[in-house]
CSV table of C-alpha atoms in Angstrom, one decimal:
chain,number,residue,atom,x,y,z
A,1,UNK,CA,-16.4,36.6,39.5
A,2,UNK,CA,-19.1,38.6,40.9
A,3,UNK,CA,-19.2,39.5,44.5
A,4,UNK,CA,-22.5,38.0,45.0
A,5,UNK,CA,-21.1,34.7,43.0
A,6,UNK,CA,-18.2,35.3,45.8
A,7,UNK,CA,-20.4,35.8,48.9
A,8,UNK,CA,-22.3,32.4,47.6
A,9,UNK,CA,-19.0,30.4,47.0
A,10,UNK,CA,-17.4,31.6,50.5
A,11,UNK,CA,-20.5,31.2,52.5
A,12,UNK,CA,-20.2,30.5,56.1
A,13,UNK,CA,-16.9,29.3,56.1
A,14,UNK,CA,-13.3,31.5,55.8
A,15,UNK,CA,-10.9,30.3,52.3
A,16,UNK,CA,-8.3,27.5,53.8
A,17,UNK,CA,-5.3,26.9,51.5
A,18,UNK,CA,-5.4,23.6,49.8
A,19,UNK,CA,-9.1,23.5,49.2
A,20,UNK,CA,-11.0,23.8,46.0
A,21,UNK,CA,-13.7,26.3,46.0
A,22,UNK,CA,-16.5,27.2,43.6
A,23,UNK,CA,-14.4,30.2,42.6
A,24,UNK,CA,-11.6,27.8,41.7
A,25,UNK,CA,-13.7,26.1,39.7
A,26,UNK,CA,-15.5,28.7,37.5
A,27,UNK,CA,-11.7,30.2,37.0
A,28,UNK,CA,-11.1,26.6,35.5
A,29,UNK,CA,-13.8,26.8,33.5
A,30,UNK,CA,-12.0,30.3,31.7
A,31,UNK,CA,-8.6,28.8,31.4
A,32,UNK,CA,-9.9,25.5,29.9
A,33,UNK,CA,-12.5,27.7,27.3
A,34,UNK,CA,-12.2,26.6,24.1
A,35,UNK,CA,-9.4,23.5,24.9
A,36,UNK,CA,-12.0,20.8,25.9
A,37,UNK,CA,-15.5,19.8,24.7
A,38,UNK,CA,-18.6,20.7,27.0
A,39,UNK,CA,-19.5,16.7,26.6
A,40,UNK,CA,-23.3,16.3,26.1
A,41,UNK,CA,-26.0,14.6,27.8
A,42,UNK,CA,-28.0,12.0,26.7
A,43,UNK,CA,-31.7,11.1,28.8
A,44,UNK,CA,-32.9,8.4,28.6
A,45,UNK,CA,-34.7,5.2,30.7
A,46,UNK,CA,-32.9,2.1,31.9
A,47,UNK,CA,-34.0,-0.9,33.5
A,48,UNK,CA,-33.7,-0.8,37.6
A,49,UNK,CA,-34.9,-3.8,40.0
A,50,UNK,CA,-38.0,-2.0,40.4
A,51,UNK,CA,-38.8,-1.2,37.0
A,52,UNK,CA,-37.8,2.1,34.3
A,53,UNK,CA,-35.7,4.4,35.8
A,54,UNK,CA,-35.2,7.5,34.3
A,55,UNK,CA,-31.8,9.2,34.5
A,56,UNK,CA,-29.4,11.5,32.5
A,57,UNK,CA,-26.1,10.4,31.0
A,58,UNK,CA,-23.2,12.9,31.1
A,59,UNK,CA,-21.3,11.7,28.3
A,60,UNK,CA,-17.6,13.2,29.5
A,61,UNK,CA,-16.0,9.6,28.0
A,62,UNK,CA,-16.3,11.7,24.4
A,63,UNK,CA,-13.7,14.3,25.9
A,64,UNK,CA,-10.4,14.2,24.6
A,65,UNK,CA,-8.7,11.7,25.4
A,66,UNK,CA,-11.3,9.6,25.9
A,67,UNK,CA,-10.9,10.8,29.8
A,68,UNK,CA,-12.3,13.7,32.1
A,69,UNK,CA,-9.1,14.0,33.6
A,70,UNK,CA,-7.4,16.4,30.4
A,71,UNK,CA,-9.6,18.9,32.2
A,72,UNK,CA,-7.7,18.8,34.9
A,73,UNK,CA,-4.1,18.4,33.7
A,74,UNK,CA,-4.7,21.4,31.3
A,75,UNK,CA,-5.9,23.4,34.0
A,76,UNK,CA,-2.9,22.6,36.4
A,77,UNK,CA,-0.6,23.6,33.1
A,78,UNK,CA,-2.6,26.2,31.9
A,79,UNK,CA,-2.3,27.8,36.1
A,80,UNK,CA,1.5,27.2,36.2
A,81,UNK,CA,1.9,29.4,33.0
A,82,UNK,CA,5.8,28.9,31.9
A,83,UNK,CA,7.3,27.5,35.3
A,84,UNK,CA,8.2,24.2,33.8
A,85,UNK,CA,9.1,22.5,30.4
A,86,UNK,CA,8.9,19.2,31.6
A,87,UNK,CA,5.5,16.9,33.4
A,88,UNK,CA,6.1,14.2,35.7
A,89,UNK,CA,2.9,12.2,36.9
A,90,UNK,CA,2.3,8.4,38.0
A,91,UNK,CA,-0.6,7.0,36.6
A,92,UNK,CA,-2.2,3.8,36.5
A,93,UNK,CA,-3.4,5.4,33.3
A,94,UNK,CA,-6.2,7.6,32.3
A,95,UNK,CA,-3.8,10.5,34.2
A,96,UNK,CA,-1.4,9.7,32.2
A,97,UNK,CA,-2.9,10.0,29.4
A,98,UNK,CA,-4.2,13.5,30.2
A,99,UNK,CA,-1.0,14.5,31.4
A,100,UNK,CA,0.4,13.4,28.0
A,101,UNK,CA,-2.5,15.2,26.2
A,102,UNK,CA,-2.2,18.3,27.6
A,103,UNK,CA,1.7,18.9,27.7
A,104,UNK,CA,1.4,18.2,24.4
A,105,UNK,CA,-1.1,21.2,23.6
A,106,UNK,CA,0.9,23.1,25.2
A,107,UNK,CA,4.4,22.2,23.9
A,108,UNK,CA,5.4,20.4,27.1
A,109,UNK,CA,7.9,17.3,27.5
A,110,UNK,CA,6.1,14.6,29.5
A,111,UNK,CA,7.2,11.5,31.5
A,112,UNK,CA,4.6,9.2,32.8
A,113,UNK,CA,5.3,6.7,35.8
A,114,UNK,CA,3.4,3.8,35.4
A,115,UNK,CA,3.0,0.4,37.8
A,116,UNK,CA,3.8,-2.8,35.7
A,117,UNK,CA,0.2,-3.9,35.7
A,118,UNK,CA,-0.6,-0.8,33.5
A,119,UNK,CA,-3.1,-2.1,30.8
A,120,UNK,CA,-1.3,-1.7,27.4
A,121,UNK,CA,-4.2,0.5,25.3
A,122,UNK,CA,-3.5,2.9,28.0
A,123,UNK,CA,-0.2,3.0,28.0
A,124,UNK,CA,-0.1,2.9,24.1
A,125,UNK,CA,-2.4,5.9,23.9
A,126,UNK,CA,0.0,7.7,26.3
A,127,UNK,CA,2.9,7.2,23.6
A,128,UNK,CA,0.3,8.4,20.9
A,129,UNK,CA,0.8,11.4,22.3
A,130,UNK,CA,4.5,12.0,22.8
A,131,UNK,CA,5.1,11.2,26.5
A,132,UNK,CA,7.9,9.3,27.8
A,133,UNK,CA,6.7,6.2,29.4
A,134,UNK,CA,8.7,4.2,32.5
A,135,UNK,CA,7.8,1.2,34.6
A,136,UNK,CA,8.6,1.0,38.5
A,137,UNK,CA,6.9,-1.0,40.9
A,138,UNK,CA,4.0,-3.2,41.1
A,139,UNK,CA,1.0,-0.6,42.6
A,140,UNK,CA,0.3,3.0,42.4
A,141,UNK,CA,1.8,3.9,45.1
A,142,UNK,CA,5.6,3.2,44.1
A,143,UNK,CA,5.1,4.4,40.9
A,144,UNK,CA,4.5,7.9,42.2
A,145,UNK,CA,6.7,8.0,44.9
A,146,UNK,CA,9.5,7.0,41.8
A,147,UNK,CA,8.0,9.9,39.9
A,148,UNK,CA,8.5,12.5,42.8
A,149,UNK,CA,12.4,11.5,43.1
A,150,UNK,CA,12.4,12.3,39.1
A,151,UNK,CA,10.8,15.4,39.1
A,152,UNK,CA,13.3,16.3,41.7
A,153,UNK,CA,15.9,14.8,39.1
A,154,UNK,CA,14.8,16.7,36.5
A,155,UNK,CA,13.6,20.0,38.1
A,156,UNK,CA,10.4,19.1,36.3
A,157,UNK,CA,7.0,20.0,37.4
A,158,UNK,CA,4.7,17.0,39.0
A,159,UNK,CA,1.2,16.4,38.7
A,160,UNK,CA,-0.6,14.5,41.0
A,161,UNK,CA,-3.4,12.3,39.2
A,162,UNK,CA,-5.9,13.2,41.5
A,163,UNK,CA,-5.2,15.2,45.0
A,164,UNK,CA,-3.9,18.6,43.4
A,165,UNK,CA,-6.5,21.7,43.5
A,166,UNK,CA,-5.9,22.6,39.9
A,167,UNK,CA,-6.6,18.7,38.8
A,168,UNK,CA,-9.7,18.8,40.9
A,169,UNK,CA,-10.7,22.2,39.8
A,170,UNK,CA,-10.4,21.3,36.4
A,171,UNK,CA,-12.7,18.5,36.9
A,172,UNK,CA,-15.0,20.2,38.3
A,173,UNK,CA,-16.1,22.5,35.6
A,174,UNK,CA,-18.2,18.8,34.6
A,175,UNK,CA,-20.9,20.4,37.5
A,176,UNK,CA,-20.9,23.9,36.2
A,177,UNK,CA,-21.9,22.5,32.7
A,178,UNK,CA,-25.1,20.3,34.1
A,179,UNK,CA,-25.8,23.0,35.7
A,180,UNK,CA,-26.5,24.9,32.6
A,181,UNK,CA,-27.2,21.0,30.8
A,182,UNK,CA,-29.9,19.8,33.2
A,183,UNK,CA,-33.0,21.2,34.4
A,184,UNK,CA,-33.2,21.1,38.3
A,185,UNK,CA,-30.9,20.0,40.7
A,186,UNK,CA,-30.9,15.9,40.6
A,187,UNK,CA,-28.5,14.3,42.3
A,188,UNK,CA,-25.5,13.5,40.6
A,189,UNK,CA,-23.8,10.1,40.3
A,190,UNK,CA,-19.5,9.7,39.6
A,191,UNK,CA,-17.4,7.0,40.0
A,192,UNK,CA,-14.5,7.8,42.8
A,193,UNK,CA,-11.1,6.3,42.3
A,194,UNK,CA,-9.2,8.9,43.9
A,195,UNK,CA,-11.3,11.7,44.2
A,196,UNK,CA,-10.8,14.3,42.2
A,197,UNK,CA,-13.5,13.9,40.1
A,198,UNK,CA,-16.3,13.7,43.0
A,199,UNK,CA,-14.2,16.1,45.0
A,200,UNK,CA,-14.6,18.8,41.6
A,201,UNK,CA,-18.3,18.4,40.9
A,202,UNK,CA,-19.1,18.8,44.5
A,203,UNK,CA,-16.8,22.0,45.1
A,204,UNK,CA,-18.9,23.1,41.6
A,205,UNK,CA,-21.9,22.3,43.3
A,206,UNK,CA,-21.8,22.9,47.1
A,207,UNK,CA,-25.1,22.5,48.2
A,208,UNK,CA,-27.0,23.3,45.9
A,209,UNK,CA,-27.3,19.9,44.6
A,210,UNK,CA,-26.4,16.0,46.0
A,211,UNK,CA,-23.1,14.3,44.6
A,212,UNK,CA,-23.0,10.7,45.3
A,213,UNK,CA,-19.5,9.4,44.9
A,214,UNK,CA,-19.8,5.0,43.9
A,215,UNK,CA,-17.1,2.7,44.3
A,216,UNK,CA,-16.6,-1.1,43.8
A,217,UNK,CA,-16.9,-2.9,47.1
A,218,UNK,CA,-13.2,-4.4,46.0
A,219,UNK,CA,-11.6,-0.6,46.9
A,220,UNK,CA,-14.1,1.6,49.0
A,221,UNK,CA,-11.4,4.3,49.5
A,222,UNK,CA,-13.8,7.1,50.2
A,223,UNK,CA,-16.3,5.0,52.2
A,224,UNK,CA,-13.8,3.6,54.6
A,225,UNK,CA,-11.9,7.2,55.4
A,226,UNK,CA,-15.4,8.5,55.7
A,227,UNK,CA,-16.1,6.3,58.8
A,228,UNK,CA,-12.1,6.4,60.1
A,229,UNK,CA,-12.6,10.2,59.5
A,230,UNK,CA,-9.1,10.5,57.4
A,231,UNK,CA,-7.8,9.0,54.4
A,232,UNK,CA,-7.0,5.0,55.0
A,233,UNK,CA,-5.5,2.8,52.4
A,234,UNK,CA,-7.6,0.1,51.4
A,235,UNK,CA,-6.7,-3.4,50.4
A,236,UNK,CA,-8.1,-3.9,46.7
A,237,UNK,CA,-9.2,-6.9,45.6
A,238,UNK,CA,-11.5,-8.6,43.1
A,239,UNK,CA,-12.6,-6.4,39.9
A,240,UNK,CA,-12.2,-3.3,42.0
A,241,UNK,CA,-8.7,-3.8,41.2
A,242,UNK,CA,-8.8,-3.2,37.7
A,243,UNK,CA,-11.6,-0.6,38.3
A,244,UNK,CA,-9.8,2.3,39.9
A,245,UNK,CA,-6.4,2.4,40.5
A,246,UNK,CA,-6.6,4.6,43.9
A,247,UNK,CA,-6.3,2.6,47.3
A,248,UNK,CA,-6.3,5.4,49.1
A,249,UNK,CA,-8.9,8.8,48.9
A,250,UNK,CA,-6.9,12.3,48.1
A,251,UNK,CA,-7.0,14.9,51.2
A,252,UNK,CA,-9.0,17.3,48.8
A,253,UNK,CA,-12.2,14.7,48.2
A,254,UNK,CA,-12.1,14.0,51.7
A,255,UNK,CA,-12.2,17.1,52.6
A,256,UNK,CA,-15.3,18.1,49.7
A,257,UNK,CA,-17.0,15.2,51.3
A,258,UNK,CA,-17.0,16.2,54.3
A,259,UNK,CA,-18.2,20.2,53.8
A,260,UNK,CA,-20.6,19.0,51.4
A,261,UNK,CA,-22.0,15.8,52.6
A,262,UNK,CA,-21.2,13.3,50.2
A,263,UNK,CA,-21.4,10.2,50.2
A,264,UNK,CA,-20.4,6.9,49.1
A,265,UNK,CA,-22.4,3.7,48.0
A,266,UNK,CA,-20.8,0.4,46.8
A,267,UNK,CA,-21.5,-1.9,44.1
A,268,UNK,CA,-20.3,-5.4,42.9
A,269,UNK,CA,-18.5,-6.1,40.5
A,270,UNK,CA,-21.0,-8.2,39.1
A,271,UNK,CA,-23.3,-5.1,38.6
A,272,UNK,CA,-20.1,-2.9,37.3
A,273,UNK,CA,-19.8,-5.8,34.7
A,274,UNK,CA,-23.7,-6.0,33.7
A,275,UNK,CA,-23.7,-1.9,33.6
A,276,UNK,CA,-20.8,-1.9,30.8
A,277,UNK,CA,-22.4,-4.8,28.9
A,278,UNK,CA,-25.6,-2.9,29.1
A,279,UNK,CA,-24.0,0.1,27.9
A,280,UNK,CA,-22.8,-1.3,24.6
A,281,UNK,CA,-25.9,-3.7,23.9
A,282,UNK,CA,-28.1,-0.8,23.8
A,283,UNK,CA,-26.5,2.3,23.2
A,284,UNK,CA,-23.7,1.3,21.7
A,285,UNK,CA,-21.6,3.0,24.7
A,286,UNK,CA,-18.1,1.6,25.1
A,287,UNK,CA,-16.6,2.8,28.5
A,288,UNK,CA,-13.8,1.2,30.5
A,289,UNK,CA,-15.1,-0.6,34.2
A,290,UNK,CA,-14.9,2.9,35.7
A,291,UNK,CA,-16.6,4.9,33.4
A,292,UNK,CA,-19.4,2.0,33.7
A,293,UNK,CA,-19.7,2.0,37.7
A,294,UNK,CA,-21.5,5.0,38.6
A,295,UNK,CA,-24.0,3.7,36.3
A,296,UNK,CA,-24.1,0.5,37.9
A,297,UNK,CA,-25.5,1.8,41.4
A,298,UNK,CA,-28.5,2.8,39.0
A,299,UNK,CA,-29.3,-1.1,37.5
A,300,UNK,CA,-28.1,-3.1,40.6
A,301,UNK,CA,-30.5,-0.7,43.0
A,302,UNK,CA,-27.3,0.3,45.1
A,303,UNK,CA,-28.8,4.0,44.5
A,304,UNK,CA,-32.7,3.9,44.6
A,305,UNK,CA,-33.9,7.8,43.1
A,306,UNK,CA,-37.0,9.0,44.6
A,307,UNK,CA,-40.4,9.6,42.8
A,308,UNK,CA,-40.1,12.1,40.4
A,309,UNK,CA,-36.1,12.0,40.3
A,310,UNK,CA,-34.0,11.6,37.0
A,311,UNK,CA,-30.7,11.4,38.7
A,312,UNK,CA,-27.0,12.4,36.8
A,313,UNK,CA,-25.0,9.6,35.8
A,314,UNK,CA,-21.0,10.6,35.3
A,315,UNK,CA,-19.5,8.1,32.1
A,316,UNK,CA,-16.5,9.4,32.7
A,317,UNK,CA,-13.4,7.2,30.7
A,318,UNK,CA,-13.6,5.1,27.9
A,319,UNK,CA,-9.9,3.3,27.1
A,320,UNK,CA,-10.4,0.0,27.0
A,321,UNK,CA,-9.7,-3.1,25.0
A,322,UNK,CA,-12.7,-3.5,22.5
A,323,UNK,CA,-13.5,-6.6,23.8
A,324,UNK,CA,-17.3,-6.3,24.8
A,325,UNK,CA,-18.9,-9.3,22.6
């Protein structure tokens, strides 16, 4: 990295251990060259309550794995050299499925803890790639506590699915390719889950251009530690459940929220619904609910751009039952 490209990434504010910088990011991108597809874009016009609305579709549901979470996994791996032989990570899924992935590129054993209410194409497509797969508990949370007493167990190496600077690092090399992808800087529009994915693109991004982080109004993780000023867990409920698995924001994306100003809208489920129909009626675009919700803040109005605006829309996962009509 340059020193200007360091001056820019450090500016006004001293490196604090834990946080994901710029710098972190663009040494991502160099580990992860040539291991994961530089997804494309795709612009286009949709329908909005108001009318056309144009806006450009970051297709990162054709990465491998069908997830943009292999970026980070790899990277984590990839950082940690030869320190383990053996992942541990809970997942509700897409992690898991990137954990799986990449230990297996690398020649890695891999245990994913899952909650019983993991969806079975996930948790098939985790075995499709070699991992060891165990049940404990009914949420997210057990699971992963379970998988840190294993990886003490086993003297195996834990990922975290979302609140680990490498995963988030790794995720955010997705900004530093629209930044060479998209003309401008529009405002760009991810789903939030955890985190890690928001919490990347913004460290990617700084200030230089918006991130808007969407959630389901079933589990606003990110808007309600945002006004309690700390991570909270939220209750989920309704389609939001099946949505993203996080209940609770990671300390890295609240912390990337608050240096860069992002913020969080909400949509229905409804709208998250209507987005992934709309999605496969006229693009043929098959994402899971969560790839489909950032996308959903476009058609429901929850995100209105302003004249002139073709905002960045994040599809970020698409393993899901084929069972759009």
């Amino acid at each position: 990295m340059t020193d200007r490209g360091l001056f820019e990434d450090c500016l006004g504010e001293d490196r604090v251990a834990g946080r994901v910088y710029r710098s972190d990011v663009r040494a991502a991108r160099k580990r992860l060259a040539g291991r994961v597809r530089k997804t494309p874009v795709f612009h286009t016009s949709v329908p909005g309550p108001n009318g056309p609305v144009p806006v450009t579709l970051k297709l990162e549901y054709l990465q491998h794995g069908g997830t943009f979470k292999v970026r980070g996994s790899l990277n984590a791996l990839l950082e940690s050299g030869r320190s383990a032989d053996h992942v541990v990570i809970a997942s509700g899924g897409n992690a898991g499925i990137a954990a799986a992935l990449a230990a297996a590129q690398l020649g890695k054993g891999c245990t994913v803890v899952v909650p019983e209410s993991a969806p079975h194409t996930k948790v098939a497509a985790m075995w499709s790639y070699g991992a060891e797969v165990l049940w404990h508990g009914t949420t997210y949370a057990e699971a992963h506590r379970y998988a840190q007493e294993l990886a003490v167990e086993r003297r195996a190496m834990q990922l975290h699915a979302y609140d680990l600077p490498a995963v988030v690092a790794g995720a955010g090399v997705i900004g530093l390719e629209l930044e060479e992808q998209v003309r401008g800087r529009p405002p760009v529009l991810a789903a939030v889950g955890g985190g890690g994915l928001i919490a990347g693109v913004a460290a990617a991004l700084g200030r230089r251009q918006p991130v808007i982080g969407i959630e389901p109004e079933g589990v606003p993780a990110l808007h309600a530690a945002l006004r309690a000023n700390r991570p909270v867990e939220v209750r989920a409920a309704g389609r939001g459940s099946e949505v993203l698995g996080a209940t609770r924001i990671g300390d890295i994306a609240l912390d990337v929220a608050r240096r860069y100003d992002v913020r969080s809208l909400l949509v229905t489920d409804d709208a998250i619904v209507t987005a992934r129909d709309y999605l496969w009626r006229e693009f043929r675009i098959v994402v899971e609910f969560s790839g489909a919700t950032a996308f959903a803040a476009i058609q429901s109005g929850a995100y209105v751009p302003a004249r002139g605006e073709r905002p960045v829309v994040v599809l970020c996962g698409a393993n899901t039952d084929l069972d759009i009509g």
